[in-house]
mmCIF file of C-alpha atoms in Angstrom:
data_model
loop_
_atom_site.group_PDB
_atom_site.id
_atom_site.type_symbol
_atom_site.label_atom_id
_atom_site.label_comp_id
_atom_site.label_asym_id
_atom_site.label_seq_id
_atom_site.Cartn_x
_atom_site.Cartn_y
_atom_site.Cartn_z
ATOM 1 C CA UNK A 1024 -13.953 -0.266 -9.254
ATOM 2 C CA UNK A 1025 -16.666 -2.708 -8.271
ATOM 3 C CA UNK A 1026 -19.164 0.094 -7.656
ATOM 4 C CA UNK A 1027 -18.492 1.746 -11.011
ATOM 5 C CA UNK A 1028 -18.550 -1.566 -12.859
ATOM 6 C CA UNK A 1029 -21.459 -3.370 -11.182
ATOM 7 C CA UNK A 1030 -23.504 -0.469 -9.843
ATOM 8 C CA UNK A 1031 -24.623 0.318 -6.323
ATOM 9 C CA UNK A 1032 -27.225 -2.436 -5.952
ATOM 10 C CA UNK A 1033 -24.968 -5.310 -7.026
ATOM 11 C CA UNK A 1034 -22.057 -3.912 -5.017
ATOM 12 C CA UNK A 1035 -24.247 -3.739 -1.897
ATOM 13 C CA UNK A 1036 -25.255 -7.363 -2.481
ATOM 14 C CA UNK A 1037 -21.612 -8.442 -2.905
ATOM 15 C CA UNK A 1038 -20.662 -6.658 0.324
ATOM 16 C CA UNK A 1039 -23.556 -8.340 2.146
ATOM 17 C CA UNK A 1040 -22.295 -11.725 0.874
ATOM 18 C CA UNK A 1041 -18.796 -10.837 2.034
ATOM 19 C CA UNK A 1042 -20.041 -9.864 5.477
ATOM 20 C CA UNK A 1043 -22.193 -13.000 5.809
ATOM 21 C CA UNK A 1044 -20.004 -15.631 4.126
ATOM 22 C CA UNK A 1045 -16.540 -14.095 4.175
ATOM 23 C CA UNK A 1046 -16.433 -14.268 0.373
ATOM 24 C CA UNK A 1047 -18.321 -13.099 -2.676
ATOM 25 C CA UNK A 1048 -18.180 -13.936 -6.368
ATOM 26 C CA UNK A 1049 -18.980 -11.329 -8.997
ATOM 27 C CA UNK A 1050 -21.351 -12.134 -11.820
ATOM 28 C CA UNK A 1051 -19.837 -13.253 -15.118
ATOM 29 C CA UNK A 1052 -20.729 -9.980 -16.876
ATOM 30 C CA UNK A 1053 -19.066 -7.922 -14.124
ATOM 31 C CA UNK A 1054 -15.973 -10.113 -14.215
ATOM 32 C CA UNK A 1055 -15.775 -9.823 -18.019
ATOM 33 C CA UNK A 1056 -16.022 -6.037 -17.824
ATOM 34 C CA UNK A 1057 -13.289 -5.810 -15.154
ATOM 35 C CA UNK A 1058 -11.098 -8.252 -17.113
ATOM 36 C CA UNK A 1059 -11.080 -5.860 -20.068
ATOM 37 C CA UNK A 1060 -8.718 -3.580 -18.146
ATOM 38 C CA UNK A 1061 -7.231 -5.571 -15.269
ATOM 39 C CA UNK A 1062 -5.184 -8.720 -14.877
ATOM 40 C CA UNK A 1063 -3.551 -10.218 -11.846
ATOM 41 C CA UNK A 1064 -0.444 -12.292 -11.294
ATOM 42 C CA UNK A 1065 1.509 -13.598 -8.341
ATOM 43 C CA UNK A 1066 4.991 -14.812 -7.532
ATOM 44 C CA UNK A 1067 5.786 -17.497 -4.996
ATOM 45 C CA UNK A 1068 8.880 -17.249 -2.802
ATOM 46 C CA UNK A 1069 11.093 -19.138 -5.271
ATOM 47 C CA UNK A 1070 10.043 -16.925 -8.184
ATOM 48 C CA UNK A 1071 10.506 -13.825 -6.048
ATOM 49 C CA UNK A 1072 14.038 -14.891 -5.113
ATOM 50 C CA UNK A 1073 14.893 -15.653 -8.754
ATOM 51 C CA UNK A 1074 13.578 -12.247 -9.801
ATOM 52 C CA UNK A 1075 15.696 -10.485 -7.155
ATOM 53 C CA UNK A 1076 18.736 -12.436 -8.296
ATOM 54 C CA UNK A 1077 18.084 -11.768 -12.002
ATOM 55 C CA UNK A 1078 17.557 -8.034 -11.428
ATOM 56 C CA UNK A 1079 20.816 -7.827 -9.541
ATOM 57 C CA UNK A 1080 22.799 -9.882 -12.067
ATOM 58 C CA UNK A 1081 21.335 -8.336 -15.224
ATOM 59 C CA UNK A 1082 20.776 -4.721 -14.213
ATOM 60 C CA UNK A 1083 22.697 -4.131 -10.987
ATOM 61 C CA UNK A 1084 19.374 -3.221 -9.383
ATOM 62 C CA UNK A 1085 18.801 -4.491 -5.858
ATOM 63 C CA UNK A 1086 15.058 -5.129 -5.614
ATOM 64 C CA UNK A 1087 13.144 -5.694 -2.421
ATOM 65 C CA UNK A 1088 10.732 -8.618 -2.198
ATOM 66 C CA UNK A 1089 7.610 -6.580 -2.979
ATOM 67 C CA UNK A 1090 9.166 -4.950 -6.010
ATOM 68 C CA UNK A 1091 10.370 -8.363 -7.195
ATOM 69 C CA UNK A 1092 6.783 -9.632 -7.127
ATOM 70 C CA UNK A 1093 5.733 -6.621 -9.227
ATOM 71 C CA UNK A 1094 8.587 -7.206 -11.684
ATOM 72 C CA UNK A 1095 7.667 -10.874 -11.970
ATOM 73 C CA UNK A 1096 4.015 -9.961 -12.543
ATOM 74 C CA UNK A 1097 5.034 -7.505 -15.259
ATOM 75 C CA UNK A 1098 7.200 -10.147 -16.927
ATOM 76 C CA UNK A 1099 4.349 -12.666 -16.786
ATOM 77 C CA UNK A 1100 1.959 -10.117 -18.279
ATOM 78 C CA UNK A 1101 4.347 -9.289 -21.111
ATOM 79 C CA UNK A 1102 4.939 -12.969 -21.863
ATOM 80 C CA UNK A 1103 1.222 -13.802 -21.803
ATOM 81 C CA UNK A 1104 -0.069 -10.752 -23.654
ATOM 82 C CA UNK A 1105 2.785 -9.875 -25.994
ATOM 83 C CA UNK A 1106 2.255 -6.250 -24.965
ATOM 84 C CA UNK A 1107 5.424 -4.271 -25.730
ATOM 85 C CA UNK A 1108 4.389 -0.874 -24.374
ATOM 86 C CA UNK A 1109 6.722 0.636 -21.767
ATOM 87 C CA UNK A 1110 5.736 -0.214 -18.215
ATOM 88 C CA UNK A 1111 6.483 1.525 -14.929
ATOM 89 C CA UNK A 1112 6.979 -0.398 -11.698
ATOM 90 C CA UNK A 1113 7.041 1.703 -8.554
ATOM 91 C CA UNK A 1114 9.404 0.378 -5.924
ATOM 92 C CA UNK A 1115 8.241 1.404 -2.468
ATOM 93 C CA UNK A 1116 10.458 -0.535 -0.061
ATOM 94 C CA UNK A 1117 14.144 -0.820 0.632
ATOM 95 C CA UNK A 1118 15.763 -4.205 -0.009
ATOM 96 C CA UNK A 1119 17.293 -3.768 3.436
ATOM 97 C CA UNK A 1120 13.862 -4.030 5.012
ATOM 98 C CA UNK A 1121 13.963 -7.661 3.851
ATOM 99 C CA UNK A 1122 17.729 -8.067 4.032
ATOM 100 C CA UNK A 1123 17.694 -11.759 4.930
ATOM 101 C CA UNK A 1124 15.555 -12.706 1.914
ATOM 102 C CA UNK A 1125 17.357 -10.375 -0.488
ATOM 103 C CA UNK A 1126 20.787 -11.533 0.719
ATOM 104 C CA UNK A 1127 19.732 -15.174 0.283
ATOM 105 C CA UNK A 1128 18.428 -14.450 -3.230
ATOM 106 C CA UNK A 1129 21.539 -12.558 -4.359
ATOM 107 C CA UNK A 1130 24.239 -14.729 -2.798
ATOM 108 C CA UNK A 1131 22.511 -18.139 -2.477
ATOM 109 C CA UNK A 1132 23.870 -18.175 1.093
ATOM 110 C CA UNK A 1133 22.047 -18.197 4.392
ATOM 111 C CA UNK A 1134 22.604 -15.100 6.555
ATOM 112 C CA UNK A 1135 23.847 -15.657 10.101
ATOM 113 C CA UNK A 1136 20.695 -13.980 11.437
ATOM 114 C CA UNK A 1137 18.308 -11.190 10.472
ATOM 115 C CA UNK A 1138 20.488 -8.369 11.832
ATOM 116 C CA UNK A 1139 23.690 -9.813 10.378
ATOM 117 C CA UNK A 1140 21.935 -9.959 7.014
ATOM 118 C CA UNK A 1141 22.006 -6.145 6.851
ATOM 119 C CA UNK A 1142 25.804 -5.964 6.909
ATOM 120 C CA UNK A 1143 26.187 -9.096 4.783
ATOM 121 C CA UNK A 1144 23.913 -7.641 2.096
ATOM 122 C CA UNK A 1145 25.801 -4.340 2.112
ATOM 123 C CA UNK A 1146 29.099 -6.161 1.761
ATOM 124 C CA UNK A 1147 27.890 -8.532 -0.955
ATOM 125 C CA UNK A 1148 26.336 -5.793 -3.094
ATOM 126 C CA UNK A 1149 28.492 -2.788 -2.208
ATOM 127 C CA UNK A 1150 25.328 -0.825 -1.433
ATOM 128 C CA UNK A 1151 24.639 1.368 1.574
ATOM 129 C CA UNK A 1152 22.336 0.398 4.393
ATOM 130 C CA UNK A 1153 19.700 3.149 4.728
ATOM 131 C CA UNK A 1154 20.099 5.353 7.793
ATOM 132 C CA UNK A 1155 17.077 4.056 9.746
ATOM 133 C CA UNK A 1156 18.506 0.506 9.597
ATOM 134 C CA UNK A 1157 22.204 1.313 9.772
ATOM 135 C CA UNK A 1158 23.731 0.194 13.067
ATOM 136 C CA UNK A 1159 20.484 -1.400 14.172
ATOM 137 C CA UNK A 1160 22.264 -4.226 16.007
ATOM 138 C CA UNK A 1161 24.033 -1.712 18.254
ATOM 139 C CA UNK A 1162 20.919 0.231 19.215
ATOM 140 C CA UNK A 1163 19.156 -0.182 22.529
ATOM 141 C CA UNK A 1164 15.965 -2.240 22.410
ATOM 142 C CA UNK A 1165 13.185 0.176 23.336
ATOM 143 C CA UNK A 1166 10.137 -2.019 23.046
ATOM 144 C CA UNK A 1167 10.235 -5.526 24.422
ATOM 145 C CA UNK A 1168 6.801 -6.012 25.930
ATOM 146 C CA UNK A 1169 4.553 -8.637 24.349
ATOM 147 C CA UNK A 1170 0.826 -8.231 24.929
ATOM 148 C CA UNK A 1171 -1.810 -10.885 24.251
ATOM 149 C CA UNK A 1172 -4.482 -9.594 21.876
ATOM 150 C CA UNK A 1173 -7.243 -9.888 24.490
ATOM 151 C CA UNK A 1174 -5.240 -7.585 26.795
ATOM 152 C CA UNK A 1175 -4.322 -5.077 24.078
ATOM 153 C CA UNK A 1176 -6.952 -2.447 24.923
ATOM 154 C CA UNK A 1177 -5.920 -2.386 28.591
ATOM 155 C CA UNK A 1178 -2.230 -2.197 27.627
ATOM 156 C CA UNK A 1179 -2.844 0.794 25.342
ATOM 157 C CA UNK A 1180 -4.829 2.581 28.035
ATOM 158 C CA UNK A 1181 -2.068 1.841 30.567
ATOM 159 C CA UNK A 1182 0.575 3.186 28.166
ATOM 160 C CA UNK A 1183 -1.456 6.351 27.689
ATOM 161 C CA UNK A 1184 -1.874 6.722 31.449
ATOM 162 C CA UNK A 1185 -5.623 6.134 31.257
ATOM 163 C CA UNK A 1186 -6.309 3.219 33.541
#
């Protein structure tokens, strides 16, 4: 997007600024051009939880946290712009991946722990836990080694049998 909007020379300069300073700011004309077609919104944790709760109460749809942020952003866009065209939001995660947060948002209760949240969410919403997460608490822990980042390369080589 930046390349096609600003051109190769400006984009190279922005990337140099990013590499040197850790940040870059696009020129006003580039920003104006991008703003013609793109907007951005965010949702804090409270807004995300309210969106999950509202989706469940109003539509019977159990949204995960990422989808709730997208729904909130869409709602903010509609409210700000007045745009009434149909909109598609692509949900890419299971609410069970974030069961503790989703359970808290839907029930206003605190789950006993992260694993208990899976069963509690299923019970509270009468929805099925997806297979990969179903029975997780009863499964054997396969990976329990913690490696400091400075020892990561050696640990990977050791795991691969290349010492």
